[in-house]
């Protein structure tokens, strides 16, 4: 089966790319399931209910997220009720939403999706490694196909989790840095790995935001307000070919689609 | 002219790759000048005098560095005396060494190299943006060809500096994360840009270090000692084609070389 | 001469304490000059023009600040025009405002005030140690009495600056942690020192904010909105007795005033 | 009953103060149990077996610790076997040692001690608030007297934990910043609270280390080696008077003892 995972969709420019390109990618690549990280889809900060619906309408099957999912409180209801929306599993217990789910492709293949968040240079969450131990065991009782979106900053933490889960999940793909890395590979145990899939939004920008205020932030150290950029949008994604019987990754291919 | 820039050389595995591959790359690609980041060349931590000589002997013309250059004090003399060894320019004034230099290719073309370090999630250094303003102006009085190695963690800071210097330097290429990014491009003003060139060393590793202790660090939060890995070495680099008259980048190509 | 320095005034509760207590303190202690840190005076976040006027009306002669001074843009004009309002001197050049000033007591004694901000666990500013070298030299040409408000997080950075400036300034007093420390002393060279003077505002609180949302932040790791607390206000300050001829600190006394 | 808690003992200077002063303090104040934080007792970095024995020989009943306890691996055996040595309870499961214990005074009163570590500006540990929920419940089944050493950096995290545990424990006292704070109080629910008890060691120093290398670190941003200072030692501690029936704190008094 073939799984498409799309990196952090940033604002309207990102959503537009999705709407324009996703259908074609699904058709050409014969994709069975589409997962996309939506933490920046609503003007760069979190998700709203209409924006979430836009993502589903564009063809996304499952939406993962990260640190920005909490930016807009109105999404908490959806986190509770919408099974196709995930937030990192390793937030403290008791928060709205869930971090994993099992979904079925049109062909009847079960795919587990697990969303985790890193801790290096980020928040004080529960250990993503230990949380993965627990949840991966549970998910593998339902299906051998387990996809992990590891939303993290540090390359070391991402590579460490990839190796840690190697042979236990189908793929570990990173998000959050908004820049696609070129280190896609299949690890020794059969797990597909990519440090970061990159973002979907304007590339004439600083990780999706307008250049001028972003530069001003660094120059002044002041809390300058950032705005989502629009020019030169790009969709960044990864296509994973996974053996349905074993859950092993057979191929991993990076995508960068421009209009 | 063509410039080759090689990412953080990590330990013996990285130096071996350099010795085995550099000659061939120079010949095939007709490289005029070789720059390499050597901050992890001595067992992962800084540089020693013999290791620095090894890098030069392997064909490197200029060695840049980063936060790890200070790990071994014995290199301070070389920082003072060896003009082909740079450390980030934006350390406090009064420290050993220099952060920029102008070098000549065998064909007589002058190339300025500037080494800067980022501040996000790193040390409290002087502002790399303002330091660049000053030094780029000075270097451009000697040559239109200015190459910048920006040793930094955060993708936002790297992209911001790229855009900030666009049109003023030939290239801004990042190091430090040890993972090559896939966002090479020529910015609007003619500056070649790549968020991170990646490392040169073992790829069956966590950013060049052995997997087990690296994973143990995350699992235990203890100060576990890291060791450089050896298996599956790879050389990560970028080739920049630069117009000698204008200093503009005409082509930027990522390289990943395995034995 | 006697100088009173009041720690971070937090919201309305802090301003009320100031209005109720300052006159009496000035009278009893025969204070010649009143300095107060106002970075949290406007509902916990920065300063507004009317709030600044309130502080002056309550008897404050000079207002220092810190990282929160930039929270409300409307204060930028005052930073430019009002000489009695300071922000940390080691922000990048070109920002509104100034970080030092020389003021005169009613008795005609000149007192220099210098505001600096730390970098450990804070922003990427210019080096406060080197900035102090430069500005202290300049200020001492006008008066031997130099007071430093070092707005910083880490005790190590604060103690280091105290010792670094010992003998060159009359006092180094810290702010920012909102908790008064009990390590007041006169250093070997005659400089009065206190790691943190503490805050002026509600003590039945988490550093001046309501307890419940503050605790919820730690429990959930979510961006919970904090509100300034009101109960059990306290004024935290320090009284410095300084020799007018030499600028040496002769006495340093902590104050904690409850209604 | 009266409990004495002594802040981070730093190196030989700190141990000497302990040996010279502890007996007298116990006698004068009629102390029933002595707890001391020993994370810096061995030359500033962790503990060795002989140093631990020195602390017990000097009259300490229970040794708590913090982030530095892992600096010297030789102490791991003691962490496993010595019930009177604690390390923060909220490290990942599976590490050597324990974070809590119940001890008996000579008069037969049971006192529970709980050691926790903060996360703000520190390591990625398990949540100290939730860990406290669990362990305090358990400890209170053995005794109403529960003392908490919260080894943490940020004043906000420390005050939040104090209020969070108010009414459930006898005292929450902070360590780690090495500077005693002046905010001792009994919270509404009967819990004694102090943000930081301060350190025991040289005061003519930067948090216990020699001034010159500490200042050099800030000036150069280089990994300058720190050495424990010796001059002007001081013992920083707190005396808690606790009702044996209810576990409520009846009095809290800070101590600063010089030779
Ligand atoms: Fe993110
Ligand atoms: Fe994102
Ligand atoms: Fe490196
Ligand atoms: Fe580095
Ligand atoms: Fe403040
Ligand atoms: Fe502050
Ligand atoms: Fe300590
Ligand atoms: Fe500590």
Short mmCIF file of C-alpha atoms in Angstrom, two decimals, chain C residues 119-122 127 129-130 133 153-161 163-164 176-185 188 195 203-208 211 214-215 218-221 234 254 256, chain D residues 119-122 127 129-130 133 153-161 163-164 176-185 188 195 203-208 211 214-215 218-221 234 254 256:
data_model
loop_
_atom_site.label_atom_id
_atom_site.label_comp_id
_atom_site.label_asym_id
_atom_site.label_seq_id
_atom_site.Cartn_x
_atom_site.Cartn_y
_atom_site.Cartn_z
CA UNK C 119 21.25 36.47 28.48
CA UNK C 120 21.17 33.10 30.26
CA UNK C 121 17.73 31.54 29.60
CA UNK C 122 16.71 34.88 28.04
CA UNK C 127 26.98 41.21 26.10
CA UNK C 129 29.41 42.68 30.75
CA UNK C 130 31.06 44.48 27.86
CA UNK C 133 32.44 48.30 30.74
CA UNK C 153 17.27 35.04 35.37
CA UNK C 154 20.35 33.08 36.38
CA UNK C 155 21.95 33.62 39.78
CA UNK C 156 25.36 32.83 38.27
CA UNK C 157 25.12 35.60 35.69
CA UNK C 158 23.97 38.09 38.32
CA UNK C 159 26.70 37.26 40.83
CA UNK C 160 29.28 37.30 38.06
CA UNK C 161 28.27 40.80 36.95
CA UNK C 163 31.86 40.85 41.05
CA UNK C 164 32.84 42.07 37.58
CA UNK C 176 13.23 39.61 36.92
CA UNK C 177 12.77 36.51 39.12
CA UNK C 178 10.17 38.36 41.23
CA UNK C 179 11.50 36.74 44.41
CA UNK C 180 13.66 38.68 46.83
CA UNK C 181 16.93 37.01 47.69
CA UNK C 182 18.61 37.20 51.09
CA UNK C 183 22.20 37.65 49.95
CA UNK C 184 22.58 41.41 50.28
CA UNK C 185 26.18 42.40 50.93
CA UNK C 188 35.20 43.72 48.54
CA UNK C 195 20.81 39.01 43.48
CA UNK C 203 2.21 37.52 47.24
CA UNK C 204 -0.65 35.03 47.28
CA UNK C 205 0.30 34.24 43.74
CA UNK C 206 2.85 32.67 41.41
CA UNK C 207 5.37 35.49 40.88
CA UNK C 208 2.48 37.96 40.90
CA UNK C 211 -2.20 30.70 41.17
CA UNK C 214 -0.12 29.39 36.59
CA UNK C 215 -0.38 25.87 38.02
CA UNK C 218 2.74 23.54 34.40
CA UNK C 219 0.25 20.70 34.53
CA UNK C 220 -0.90 20.94 30.92
CA UNK C 221 2.04 22.58 29.12
CA UNK C 234 3.75 43.43 49.22
CA UNK C 254 16.34 44.84 52.07
CA UNK C 256 9.49 43.98 52.44
CA UNK D 119 11.88 21.13 34.27
CA UNK D 120 11.93 24.82 33.32
CA UNK D 121 15.41 25.57 31.88
CA UNK D 122 16.45 22.06 33.00
CA UNK D 127 6.18 15.96 35.54
CA UNK D 129 3.56 17.98 39.88
CA UNK D 130 1.99 14.67 38.91
CA UNK D 133 0.46 13.77 43.57
CA UNK D 153 15.66 26.88 38.51
CA UNK D 154 12.56 28.97 37.84
CA UNK D 155 10.85 30.84 40.66
CA UNK D 156 7.50 30.37 38.91
CA UNK D 157 7.78 26.58 38.90
CA UNK D 158 8.81 26.54 42.54
CA UNK D 159 6.02 28.81 43.75
CA UNK D 160 3.51 26.88 41.65
CA UNK D 161 4.52 23.56 43.23
CA UNK D 163 0.80 26.26 46.17
CA UNK D 164 -0.07 22.99 44.41
CA UNK D 176 19.57 24.61 42.87
CA UNK D 177 20.00 28.38 42.40
CA UNK D 178 22.52 28.47 45.29
CA UNK D 179 21.11 31.79 46.51
CA UNK D 180 18.84 31.96 49.54
CA UNK D 181 15.56 33.75 48.94
CA UNK D 182 13.79 35.87 51.52
CA UNK D 183 10.23 34.72 50.89
CA UNK D 184 9.78 32.14 53.66
CA UNK D 185 6.16 31.82 54.70
CA UNK D 188 -2.80 29.12 53.53
CA UNK D 195 11.80 29.38 47.07
CA UNK D 203 30.29 33.24 49.42
CA UNK D 204 33.19 35.13 47.84
CA UNK D 205 32.35 33.31 44.68
CA UNK D 206 29.90 32.88 41.82
CA UNK D 207 27.37 30.41 43.25
CA UNK D 208 30.22 28.62 45.01
CA UNK D 211 34.96 34.24 40.46
CA UNK D 214 33.06 32.09 36.14
CA UNK D 215 33.32 35.65 34.84
CA UNK D 218 30.35 34.89 30.49
CA UNK D 219 32.89 37.11 28.75
CA UNK D 220 34.15 34.52 26.28
CA UNK D 221 31.25 32.03 25.97
CA UNK D 234 28.62 30.18 54.83
CA UNK D 254 15.93 30.90 57.47
CA UNK D 256 22.77 31.88 57.37
#
